[in-house]
mmCIF file of C-alpha atoms and ligand atoms in Angstrom:
data_model
loop_
_atom_site.group_PDB
_atom_site.id
_atom_site.type_symbol
_atom_site.label_atom_id
_atom_site.label_comp_id
_atom_site.label_asym_id
_atom_site.label_seq_id
_atom_site.Cartn_x
_atom_site.Cartn_y
_atom_site.Cartn_z
ATOM 1 C CA MET A 838 10.740 11.257 0.268
ATOM 2 C CA LEU A 839 11.587 14.245 2.565
ATOM 3 C CA ILE A 840 10.497 13.449 6.683
ATOM 4 C CA ASP A 841 11.312 17.831 8.290
ATOM 5 C CA GLY A 842 14.326 17.432 5.347
ATOM 6 C CA VAL A 843 15.614 14.384 5.376
ATOM 7 C CA PRO A 844 15.385 11.857 3.175
ATOM 8 C CA PHE A 845 13.539 8.649 4.307
ATOM 9 C CA ARG A 846 13.012 5.022 2.632
ATOM 10 C CA SER A 847 9.803 3.047 4.586
ATOM 11 C CA ILE A 848 13.077 -0.080 5.133
ATOM 12 C CA TRP A 849 15.985 0.070 4.269
ATOM 13 C CA LEU A 850 19.651 -2.302 6.431
ATOM 14 C CA GLU A 851 20.701 -0.965 8.827
ATOM 15 C CA PRO A 852 25.195 0.155 8.847
ATOM 16 C CA ASP A 853 26.231 -2.893 10.586
ATOM 17 C CA GLY A 854 24.531 -4.874 7.115
ATOM 18 C CA ARG A 855 22.417 -7.579 9.217
ATOM 19 C CA THR A 856 20.121 -5.853 9.960
ATOM 20 C CA VAL A 857 16.916 -3.936 8.845
ATOM 21 C CA GLY A 858 15.132 -0.477 10.102
ATOM 22 C CA VAL A 859 11.315 0.338 9.472
ATOM 23 C CA ILE A 860 9.613 2.986 10.823
ATOM 24 C CA ASP A 861 6.604 1.917 13.660
ATOM 25 C CA GLN A 862 3.429 2.399 11.455
ATOM 26 C CA THR A 863 1.409 1.929 15.093
ATOM 27 C CA LYS A 864 2.699 5.574 16.368
ATOM 28 C CA LEU A 865 1.808 7.498 13.122
ATOM 29 C CA PRO A 866 0.774 10.151 13.237
ATOM 30 C CA HIS A 867 1.791 11.158 16.913
ATOM 31 C CA ALA A 868 4.968 9.788 17.771
ATOM 32 C CA PHE A 869 8.126 8.858 14.983
ATOM 33 C CA GLU A 870 9.751 5.976 15.478
ATOM 34 C CA THR A 871 12.124 3.632 13.146
ATOM 35 C CA LEU A 872 12.642 -0.440 14.908
ATOM 36 C CA THR A 873 15.212 -2.917 14.852
ATOM 37 C CA LEU A 874 14.619 -5.719 13.362
ATOM 38 C CA ALA A 875 16.832 -8.118 13.811
ATOM 39 C CA HIS A 876 15.158 -12.176 13.164
ATOM 40 C CA LEU A 877 12.737 -13.123 11.015
ATOM 41 C CA ASP A 878 10.110 -13.520 13.912
ATOM 42 C CA ASP A 879 10.268 -9.289 14.320
ATOM 43 C CA ALA A 880 9.708 -9.253 10.159
ATOM 44 C CA ALA A 881 6.150 -11.578 10.943
ATOM 45 C CA HIS A 882 5.510 -9.522 14.089
ATOM 46 C CA ALA A 883 5.935 -6.473 12.775
ATOM 47 C CA ILE A 884 3.805 -7.485 8.941
ATOM 48 C CA ARG A 885 0.844 -8.931 11.544
ATOM 49 C CA SER A 886 0.788 -6.368 14.347
ATOM 50 C CA MET A 887 0.384 -3.581 11.399
ATOM 51 C CA GLN A 888 4.224 -1.793 12.273
ATOM 52 C CA VAL A 889 4.630 -1.432 8.656
ATOM 53 C CA ARG A 890 1.673 -2.434 6.255
ATOM 54 C CA GLY A 891 0.915 -2.308 2.718
ATOM 55 C CA ALA A 892 1.142 -4.052 -0.772
ATOM 56 C CA PRO A 893 4.874 -3.932 -1.382
ATOM 57 C CA LEU A 894 6.188 -2.630 1.790
ATOM 58 C CA ILE A 895 5.424 -6.058 3.026
ATOM 59 C CA GLY A 896 7.453 -8.140 0.830
ATOM 60 C CA ALA A 897 9.777 -6.113 1.191
ATOM 61 C CA VAL A 898 9.112 -6.446 5.022
ATOM 62 C CA ALA A 899 9.435 -9.812 4.202
ATOM 63 C CA ALA A 900 12.288 -10.248 1.066
ATOM 64 C CA TYR A 901 14.128 -9.033 4.889
ATOM 65 C CA GLY A 902 12.693 -11.276 6.480
ATOM 66 C CA LEU A 903 13.793 -14.075 5.481
ATOM 67 C CA ALA A 904 17.791 -12.591 4.443
ATOM 68 C CA LEU A 905 17.314 -13.013 8.370
ATOM 69 C CA ALA A 906 16.075 -16.357 9.102
ATOM 70 C CA LEU A 907 19.118 -17.676 6.540
ATOM 71 C CA ARG A 908 21.288 -15.864 8.073
ATOM 72 C CA LEU A 909 21.337 -17.996 11.347
ATOM 73 C CA ASP A 910 19.890 -21.366 9.809
ATOM 74 C CA ALA A 911 20.209 -21.070 6.219
ATOM 75 C CA SER A 912 18.775 -25.133 5.009
ATOM 76 C CA ASP A 913 15.724 -26.430 2.833
ATOM 77 C CA GLU A 914 13.901 -26.423 6.116
ATOM 78 C CA ALA A 915 14.503 -23.709 7.796
ATOM 79 C CA LEU A 916 13.651 -21.258 3.943
ATOM 80 C CA ALA A 917 10.839 -23.373 3.066
ATOM 81 C CA LYS A 918 9.904 -22.891 7.102
ATOM 82 C CA ALA A 919 11.133 -19.427 7.182
ATOM 83 C CA CYS A 920 8.433 -18.778 4.422
ATOM 84 C CA GLU A 921 5.289 -20.517 5.449
ATOM 85 C CA ILE A 922 5.917 -18.012 8.324
ATOM 86 C CA LEU A 923 6.190 -14.991 6.526
ATOM 87 C CA LEU A 924 3.015 -16.712 3.320
ATOM 88 C CA ALA A 925 0.559 -15.942 7.170
ATOM 89 C CA THR A 926 1.430 -12.744 7.786
ATOM 90 C CA ARG A 927 -0.564 -11.229 6.257
ATOM 91 C CA PRO A 928 -3.518 -12.985 3.856
ATOM 92 C CA THR A 929 -4.781 -10.495 1.128
ATOM 93 C CA ALA A 930 -1.383 -8.161 0.245
ATOM 94 C CA VAL A 931 -0.343 -10.155 -3.431
ATOM 95 C CA ASN A 932 2.752 -8.726 -3.361
ATOM 96 C CA LEU A 933 3.603 -10.624 0.051
ATOM 97 C CA ARG A 934 3.701 -13.728 -2.339
ATOM 98 C CA TRP A 935 5.360 -12.834 -4.416
ATOM 99 C CA ALA A 936 8.144 -11.353 -2.992
ATOM 100 C CA ILE A 937 8.828 -14.456 -1.331
ATOM 101 C CA GLU A 938 7.824 -16.910 -3.911
ATOM 102 C CA ARG A 939 10.620 -14.448 -6.168
ATOM 103 C CA MET A 940 13.558 -14.590 -2.647
ATOM 104 C CA LYS A 941 12.612 -17.976 -3.167
ATOM 105 C CA SER A 942 12.999 -18.693 -6.731
ATOM 106 C CA VAL A 943 16.586 -17.474 -6.370
ATOM 107 C CA LEU A 944 17.497 -18.515 -3.203
ATOM 108 C CA ALA A 945 16.256 -22.694 -3.932
ATOM 109 C CA PRO A 946 18.402 -23.354 -5.896
ATOM 110 C CA LEU A 947 21.883 -22.175 -4.446
ATOM 111 C CA GLY A 948 23.808 -23.743 -1.737
ATOM 112 C CA PRO A 949 23.267 -23.319 1.817
ATOM 113 C CA GLN A 950 26.373 -21.313 2.581
ATOM 114 C CA ALA A 951 25.725 -18.978 -0.115
ATOM 115 C CA ARG A 952 21.488 -18.301 0.816
ATOM 116 C CA ALA A 953 22.072 -15.571 3.440
ATOM 117 C CA ALA A 954 23.682 -13.026 1.145
ATOM 118 C CA ALA A 955 21.995 -13.800 -2.554
ATOM 119 C CA ALA A 956 19.028 -12.936 0.175
ATOM 120 C CA TYR A 957 20.282 -9.169 1.689
ATOM 121 C CA GLN A 958 21.151 -7.986 -2.416
ATOM 122 C CA GLU A 959 17.358 -10.325 -4.171
ATOM 123 C CA ALA A 960 16.316 -8.211 -1.394
ATOM 124 C CA ALA A 961 18.143 -4.760 -1.437
ATOM 125 C CA ARG A 962 16.670 -4.767 -5.591
ATOM 126 C CA ILE A 963 13.262 -5.595 -4.597
ATOM 127 C CA CYS A 964 13.442 -2.389 -2.983
ATOM 128 C CA ASP A 965 15.435 -0.695 -5.178
ATOM 129 C CA GLU A 966 12.553 -0.906 -8.031
ATOM 130 C CA ASP A 967 9.605 -0.634 -6.368
ATOM 131 C CA VAL A 968 11.689 2.908 -6.107
ATOM 132 C CA ALA A 969 12.109 2.929 -9.694
ATOM 133 C CA ILE A 970 8.696 1.394 -10.680
ATOM 134 C CA ASN A 971 6.553 3.538 -8.871
ATOM 135 C CA GLN A 972 8.610 6.768 -10.434
ATOM 136 C CA ALA A 973 7.122 5.182 -13.361
ATOM 137 C CA ILE A 974 3.933 5.399 -11.940
ATOM 138 C CA GLY A 975 4.004 8.430 -10.765
ATOM 139 C CA ARG A 976 4.800 10.388 -13.957
ATOM 140 C CA HIS A 977 2.256 8.447 -16.051
ATOM 141 C CA GLY A 978 -0.633 9.229 -13.494
ATOM 142 C CA LEU A 979 1.237 12.976 -14.073
ATOM 143 C CA ALA A 980 0.086 13.231 -16.879
ATOM 144 C CA LEU A 981 -3.738 11.836 -15.714
ATOM 145 C CA ILE A 982 -3.987 15.100 -13.176
ATOM 146 C CA GLU A 983 -1.637 17.565 -15.759
ATOM 147 C CA ALA A 984 -4.150 17.010 -18.327
ATOM 148 C CA HIS A 985 -7.345 17.875 -14.757
ATOM 149 C CA ALA A 986 -5.014 20.642 -14.375
ATOM 150 C CA LYS A 987 -5.680 22.449 -18.142
ATOM 151 C CA GLU A 988 -9.278 21.803 -17.908
ATOM 152 C CA LYS A 989 -9.200 23.759 -15.161
ATOM 153 C CA ARG A 990 -7.840 26.512 -16.082
ATOM 154 C CA GLY A 991 -5.518 27.227 -13.120
ATOM 155 C CA ALA A 992 -8.537 26.359 -10.808
ATOM 156 C CA PRO A 993 -7.011 23.708 -8.123
ATOM 157 C CA VAL A 994 -7.447 19.864 -9.021
ATOM 158 C CA ASN A 995 -9.133 17.907 -6.708
ATOM 159 C CA LEU A 996 -8.273 14.544 -5.119
ATOM 160 C CA LEU A 997 -9.902 11.909 -3.674
ATOM 161 C CA THR A 998 -8.388 8.275 -2.197
ATOM 162 C CA HIS A 999 -8.323 6.426 0.468
ATOM 163 C CA CYS A 1000 -6.248 4.456 3.200
ATOM 164 C CA ASN A 1001 -2.611 5.207 2.539
ATOM 165 C CA ALA A 1002 -1.375 4.190 -0.782
ATOM 166 C CA GLY A 1003 1.124 7.024 -0.576
ATOM 167 C CA TRP A 1004 5.548 5.958 -0.127
ATOM 168 C CA LEU A 1005 5.166 4.633 3.799
ATOM 169 C CA ALA A 1006 3.222 1.687 1.779
ATOM 170 C CA THR A 1007 5.178 0.788 -0.412
ATOM 171 C CA VAL A 1008 9.831 1.693 -0.593
ATOM 172 C CA ASP A 1009 9.395 5.022 -1.694
ATOM 173 C CA TRP A 1010 6.879 7.110 -3.341
ATOM 174 C CA GLY A 1011 4.053 5.121 -2.989
ATOM 175 C CA THR A 1012 1.377 4.018 -5.774
ATOM 176 C CA ALA A 1013 -1.393 7.011 -5.647
ATOM 177 C CA LEU A 1014 0.269 9.329 -3.718
ATOM 178 C CA ALA A 1015 3.960 9.275 -6.079
ATOM 179 C CA PRO A 1016 1.555 11.550 -9.212
ATOM 180 C CA ILE A 1017 -0.036 13.523 -6.738
ATOM 181 C CA TYR A 1018 3.807 14.625 -5.659
ATOM 182 C CA MET A 1019 4.693 15.046 -9.015
ATOM 183 C CA ALA A 1020 1.905 17.077 -10.043
ATOM 184 C CA HIS A 1021 2.741 18.886 -6.397
ATOM 185 C CA ASP A 1022 6.742 18.867 -7.399
ATOM 186 C CA ALA A 1023 5.269 20.172 -10.912
ATOM 187 C CA GLY A 1024 3.494 23.126 -9.442
ATOM 188 C CA ILE A 1025 0.194 22.046 -9.489
ATOM 189 C CA ASP A 1026 -2.019 23.550 -8.158
ATOM 190 C CA LEU A 1027 -3.905 20.452 -6.115
ATOM 191 C CA HIS A 1028 -5.975 19.886 -3.275
ATOM 192 C CA VAL A 1029 -6.109 16.178 -1.975
ATOM 193 C CA TRP A 1030 -9.632 15.003 0.350
ATOM 194 C CA VAL A 1031 -8.407 12.090 2.447
ATOM 195 C CA ASP A 1032 -10.826 9.487 3.639
ATOM 196 C CA GLU A 1033 -10.126 8.927 7.195
ATOM 197 C CA THR A 1034 -10.329 4.888 6.345
ATOM 198 C CA ARG A 1035 -11.725 3.447 10.026
ATOM 199 C CA PRO A 1036 -10.522 1.949 11.451
ATOM 200 C CA ARG A 1037 -7.053 2.301 11.776
ATOM 201 C CA ASN A 1038 -7.065 5.227 10.290
ATOM 202 C CA GLN A 1039 -4.677 5.140 7.695
ATOM 203 C CA GLY A 1040 -6.053 7.789 5.685
ATOM 204 C CA ALA A 1041 -5.922 10.414 8.846
ATOM 205 C CA GLY A 1042 -2.651 9.470 10.082
ATOM 206 C CA LEU A 1043 -0.205 7.993 7.605
ATOM 207 C CA THR A 1044 -1.606 9.508 4.316
ATOM 208 C CA ALA A 1045 -2.770 13.175 5.782
ATOM 209 C CA TRP A 1046 0.913 13.310 8.082
ATOM 210 C CA GLU A 1047 3.294 11.899 4.596
ATOM 211 C CA LEU A 1048 1.100 15.225 2.830
ATOM 212 C CA GLY A 1049 2.171 17.467 5.124
ATOM 213 C CA LYS A 1050 5.435 17.314 5.543
ATOM 214 C CA HIS A 1051 5.332 17.508 1.779
ATOM 215 C CA GLY A 1052 3.430 20.505 1.506
ATOM 216 C CA VAL A 1053 0.523 18.824 -0.127
ATOM 217 C CA PRO A 1054 -2.649 20.568 0.319
ATOM 218 C CA HIS A 1055 -4.571 18.290 1.558
ATOM 219 C CA THR A 1056 -8.157 17.852 4.109
ATOM 220 C CA VAL A 1057 -8.789 14.873 5.976
ATOM 221 C CA ILE A 1058 -12.694 13.769 5.749
ATOM 222 C CA VAL A 1059 -14.918 10.516 7.115
ATOM 223 C CA ASP A 1060 -15.079 7.688 5.169
ATOM 224 C CA ASN A 1061 -18.309 8.413 4.468
ATOM 225 C CA ALA A 1062 -18.107 12.468 2.727
ATOM 226 C CA GLY A 1063 -16.783 10.865 -0.326
ATOM 227 C CA GLY A 1064 -19.966 10.770 -2.585
ATOM 228 C CA HIS A 1065 -21.616 13.986 -1.025
ATOM 229 C CA LEU A 1066 -18.681 15.243 -1.990
ATOM 230 C CA MET A 1067 -18.901 13.725 -5.941
ATOM 231 C CA GLN A 1068 -21.921 14.740 -6.371
ATOM 232 C CA HIS A 1069 -21.640 18.539 -5.448
ATOM 233 C CA GLY A 1070 -19.051 18.200 -8.462
ATOM 234 C CA ARG A 1071 -16.071 18.262 -5.349
ATOM 235 C CA VAL A 1072 -13.695 15.647 -6.569
ATOM 236 C CA ASP A 1073 -12.608 16.365 -10.124
ATOM 237 C CA LEU A 1074 -10.575 12.539 -9.581
ATOM 238 C CA CYS A 1075 -10.095 10.085 -6.944
ATOM 239 C CA ILE A 1076 -6.315 7.447 -7.268
ATOM 240 C CA VAL A 1077 -6.043 4.859 -5.086
ATOM 241 C CA GLY A 1078 -3.914 1.672 -4.245
ATOM 242 C CA THR A 1079 -4.343 -1.832 -4.069
ATOM 243 C CA ASP A 1080 -3.768 -4.714 -2.556
ATOM 244 C CA ARG A 1081 -4.676 -7.142 -5.432
ATOM 245 C CA VAL A 1082 -5.280 -6.655 -9.348
ATOM 246 C CA THR A 1083 -6.743 -10.163 -10.458
ATOM 247 C CA ALA A 1084 -6.439 -10.795 -14.878
ATOM 248 C CA ARG A 1085 -9.297 -8.747 -15.666
ATOM 249 C CA GLY A 1086 -9.300 -5.946 -13.657
ATOM 250 C CA ASP A 1087 -10.217 -6.181 -11.072
ATOM 251 C CA VAL A 1088 -9.289 -4.518 -7.809
ATOM 252 C CA ALA A 1089 -9.345 -5.397 -3.725
ATOM 253 C CA ASN A 1090 -8.422 -3.052 -1.921
ATOM 254 C CA LYS A 1091 -8.659 -1.185 1.922
ATOM 255 C CA ILE A 1092 -12.092 -2.047 2.677
ATOM 256 C CA GLY A 1093 -14.902 1.698 1.176
ATOM 257 C CA THR A 1094 -13.038 2.158 -1.566
ATOM 258 C CA TYR A 1095 -15.569 -0.584 -3.482
ATOM 259 C CA LEU A 1096 -18.323 2.334 -2.263
ATOM 260 C CA LYS A 1097 -16.116 5.257 -4.072
ATOM 261 C CA ALA A 1098 -16.118 3.997 -6.672
ATOM 262 C CA LEU A 1099 -19.708 3.690 -6.941
ATOM 263 C CA ALA A 1100 -20.221 6.828 -5.949
ATOM 264 C CA ALA A 1101 -17.947 8.077 -8.542
ATOM 265 C CA HIS A 1102 -19.616 5.717 -11.165
ATOM 266 C CA ASP A 1103 -22.007 7.475 -10.311
ATOM 267 C CA ASN A 1104 -20.687 10.756 -10.563
ATOM 268 C CA GLY A 1105 -18.768 10.681 -13.434
ATOM 269 C CA VAL A 1106 -16.434 11.416 -11.969
ATOM 270 C CA PRO A 1107 -12.090 9.236 -13.050
ATOM 271 C CA PHE A 1108 -11.932 6.936 -10.646
ATOM 272 C CA TYR A 1109 -8.489 5.125 -10.965
ATOM 273 C CA VAL A 1110 -6.318 2.079 -9.435
ATOM 274 C CA ALA A 1111 -2.122 2.726 -8.993
ATOM 275 C CA LEU A 1112 -0.481 0.511 -8.853
ATOM 276 C CA PRO A 1113 2.964 -1.312 -9.186
ATOM 277 C CA SER A 1114 2.961 -4.457 -12.089
ATOM 278 C CA THR A 1115 4.152 -6.383 -8.439
ATOM 279 C CA THR A 1116 0.327 -6.384 -7.115
ATOM 280 C CA ILE A 1117 -1.179 -9.057 -10.169
ATOM 281 C CA ASP A 1118 -2.044 -11.559 -9.055
ATOM 282 C CA TRP A 1119 -2.208 -13.414 -13.195
ATOM 283 C CA SER A 1120 -3.418 -16.564 -11.411
ATOM 284 C CA ILE A 1121 -6.990 -15.608 -10.835
ATOM 285 C CA GLU A 1122 -9.839 -13.039 -12.886
ATOM 286 C CA ASP A 1123 -13.418 -12.850 -10.514
ATOM 287 C CA GLY A 1124 -11.856 -10.865 -7.319
ATOM 288 C CA VAL A 1125 -14.778 -10.884 -5.243
ATOM 289 C CA ARG A 1126 -15.218 -14.731 -5.195
ATOM 290 C CA GLU A 1127 -11.452 -14.561 -5.959
ATOM 291 C CA ILE A 1128 -9.454 -13.143 -3.288
ATOM 292 C CA PRO A 1129 -8.884 -13.508 0.311
ATOM 293 C CA ILE A 1130 -10.386 -11.365 2.439
ATOM 294 C CA GLU A 1131 -8.048 -10.225 5.861
ATOM 295 C CA GLU A 1132 -10.862 -9.893 8.809
ATOM 296 C CA ARG A 1133 -9.285 -8.900 11.425
ATOM 297 C CA ALA A 1134 -9.554 -7.489 15.600
ATOM 298 C CA GLU A 1135 -12.920 -6.741 17.078
ATOM 299 C CA ALA A 1136 -11.471 -4.251 19.003
ATOM 300 C CA GLU A 1137 -9.896 -2.233 16.145
ATOM 301 C CA VAL A 1138 -13.788 -1.407 14.696
ATOM 302 C CA LEU A 1139 -14.723 -1.319 18.718
ATOM 303 C CA SER A 1140 -11.961 1.052 19.768
ATOM 304 C CA VAL A 1141 -9.875 4.171 18.273
ATOM 305 C CA ALA A 1142 -6.445 5.037 18.689
ATOM 306 C CA GLY A 1143 -5.207 8.102 19.513
ATOM 307 C CA ARG A 1144 -2.863 10.815 21.505
ATOM 308 C CA ASN A 1145 -4.839 11.767 24.857
ATOM 309 C CA ASP A 1146 -4.728 16.164 25.720
ATOM 310 C CA ALA A 1147 -1.301 14.816 28.236
ATOM 311 C CA GLY A 1148 0.294 13.452 24.745
ATOM 312 C CA LEU A 1149 0.191 10.439 25.320
ATOM 313 C CA LEU A 1150 -1.224 7.199 23.424
ATOM 314 C CA ILE A 1151 -4.219 5.401 24.432
ATOM 315 C CA ASN A 1152 -6.757 3.766 22.455
ATOM 316 C CA VAL A 1153 -10.685 4.180 24.277
ATOM 317 C CA ALA A 1154 -13.717 2.354 23.758
ATOM 318 C CA ILE A 1155 -16.742 3.917 21.340
ATOM 319 C CA THR A 1156 -19.623 1.416 21.356
ATOM 320 C CA PRO A 1157 -21.658 0.085 24.266
ATOM 321 C CA LYS A 1158 -19.608 -2.357 26.138
ATOM 322 C CA GLY A 1159 -20.669 -6.275 24.995
ATOM 323 C CA ALA A 1160 -20.563 -4.895 21.504
ATOM 324 C CA ARG A 1161 -19.945 -6.849 18.876
ATOM 325 C CA ALA A 1162 -18.516 -5.767 15.659
ATOM 326 C CA ALA A 1163 -17.038 -7.533 12.588
ATOM 327 C CA ASN A 1164 -13.495 -5.748 10.890
ATOM 328 C CA PHE A 1165 -13.735 -6.418 7.400
ATOM 329 C CA GLY A 1166 -10.173 -5.417 6.039
ATOM 330 C CA PHE A 1167 -10.677 -5.145 2.443
ATOM 331 C CA ASP A 1168 -13.201 -5.028 -0.877
ATOM 332 C CA VAL A 1169 -13.691 -5.477 -4.569
ATOM 333 C CA THR A 1170 -14.770 -3.046 -7.163
ATOM 334 C CA PRO A 1171 -15.326 -4.935 -9.617
ATOM 335 C CA ALA A 1172 -13.185 -3.767 -13.069
ATOM 336 C CA ARG A 1173 -15.891 -1.856 -14.833
ATOM 337 C CA LEU A 1174 -15.719 0.704 -12.486
ATOM 338 C CA VAL A 1175 -12.680 1.417 -12.971
ATOM 339 C CA SER A 1176 -11.485 4.574 -15.233
ATOM 340 C CA GLY A 1177 -8.297 3.056 -15.514
ATOM 341 C CA LEU A 1178 -5.462 1.093 -13.874
ATOM 342 C CA ILE A 1179 -2.036 3.363 -13.796
ATOM 343 C CA THR A 1180 0.658 1.462 -13.690
ATOM 344 C CA GLU A 1181 5.000 1.109 -13.866
ATOM 345 C CA ARG A 1182 4.496 0.836 -17.964
ATOM 346 C CA GLY A 1183 1.599 3.588 -18.502
ATOM 347 C CA VAL A 1184 -2.218 3.641 -18.013
ATOM 348 C CA CYS A 1185 -4.702 0.721 -18.899
ATOM 349 C CA ALA A 1186 -8.037 -0.633 -19.149
ATOM 350 C CA ALA A 1187 -9.718 -2.255 -16.425
ATOM 351 C CA SER A 1188 -9.346 -5.055 -18.539
ATOM 352 C CA ARG A 1189 -7.622 -8.513 -19.138
ATOM 353 C CA GLU A 1190 -7.725 -7.290 -22.782
ATOM 354 C CA GLY A 1191 -5.390 -3.774 -21.152
ATOM 355 C CA LEU A 1192 -3.313 -4.693 -18.599
ATOM 356 C CA ALA A 1193 -1.909 -8.322 -21.100
ATOM 357 C CA ALA A 1194 -1.929 -5.175 -23.595
ATOM 358 C CA LEU A 1195 1.219 -4.082 -20.876
ATOM 359 C CA PHE A 1196 2.025 -7.019 -19.769
ATOM 360 C CA PRO A 1197 2.289 -9.252 -22.211
ATOM 361 C CA ASN A 1198 5.305 -11.956 -21.237
ATOM 362 C CA THR A 1199 3.138 -13.016 -18.164
ATOM 363 C CA HIS A 1200 1.560 -16.392 -16.903
ATOM 364 C CA GLY A 1201 -2.341 -15.206 -17.051
ATOM 365 C CA ARG A 1202 -4.882 -18.077 -18.121
HETATM 366 O O1 MRU B 910 -4.253 -2.898 5.470
HETATM 367 P P1 MRU B 910 -3.254 -1.992 4.739
HETATM 368 O O2 MRU B 910 -2.969 -0.399 6.176
HETATM 369 O O3 MRU B 910 -1.874 -2.630 5.185
HETATM 370 O O4 MRU B 910 -3.874 -1.598 3.371
HETATM 371 C C1 MRU B 910 -3.047 -0.922 3.156
HETATM 372 C C2 MRU B 910 -3.639 -0.231 0.903
HETATM 373 O O5 MRU B 910 -5.119 -0.877 1.355
HETATM 374 C C3 MRU B 910 -2.906 0.339 0.343
HETATM 375 O O6 MRU B 910 -4.152 1.125 0.280
HETATM 376 C C4 MRU B 910 -2.177 -0.631 -0.850
HETATM 377 O O7 MRU B 910 -1.874 -1.919 0.242
HETATM 378 C C5 MRU B 910 -2.163 -0.546 -1.933
HETATM 379 S S1 MRU B 910 -0.644 0.055 -1.212
HETATM 380 C C6 MRU B 910 0.990 0.578 -2.520
#
């Protein structure tokens, strides 16, 4: 997508053909800074500290992290160790495991001398495929938005999204935001309610930044405002991303997504989830019981990061000294609250049958 007219992806191979460039998302929206990942540890740190985040991008960074590791040591032991280190960085987004498994299946059968070059090639393939997948998601989601636009006879279509499932969370285009960008580019009058998404404010900081750079009309709202807006007919449809979808269509996404789905259900507002098939975990059914939910540091809840009047990026405390906090990163929305899953192969019901119809050659149980 474009940043001030310049096309960017969220991850790229640097001209030296070895190191990997990413955008430091912990600095956005206040500063646009890029980082160079030169070693496995840089990639692992970038994922753990959320300099890069979003399920598909986490997978892409892990793939390049393996390439960086194998450049220095391509033995079986080094490959196994690198996979272990990367896998431990974040627990919920299944794209991480998917990317590592895919890389391993390509690399393990090769002799060590061939592994590094093959790893770079496979990582690049994963990135290019992600872009194509997200464009397809965008096209399928666009048809849904067009249908709403028709119903509204020219009045703006109001969408609501949670967290950041835009191009920053993927290699390009995004998942939930891809249909929104395509609808906007097609001239559909639309407006996006952007949940701020405490504690890390991916909505306020990243989604609002992305949409602003692309010229999409949007308004940031506090996380608790969605229900009120839906009760008053001010949301036509919700589209969110996801970090893991089970074989029966349960959806893990950023904490707070479940409450939006409940409010949408109560108010008859369609609630769609956009996902690449790389986010489906065919090995599990019951999302509430089986998806590991990341718990992060208390500090993210006890303080807020922002820019002060002098332009400095600072953290300020928002709770009494000594207050304790719990910081659950994700929640699970049961399939029954999801109106449909927007995938690269089309829109389907959030159910085992719906997913299996689009992806018949899977290893679901
Ligand atoms: O903790 P984050 O910022 O990595 O969480 C991101 C989300 O929850 C996104 O909605 C999800 O990864 C889908 S990204 C296309």
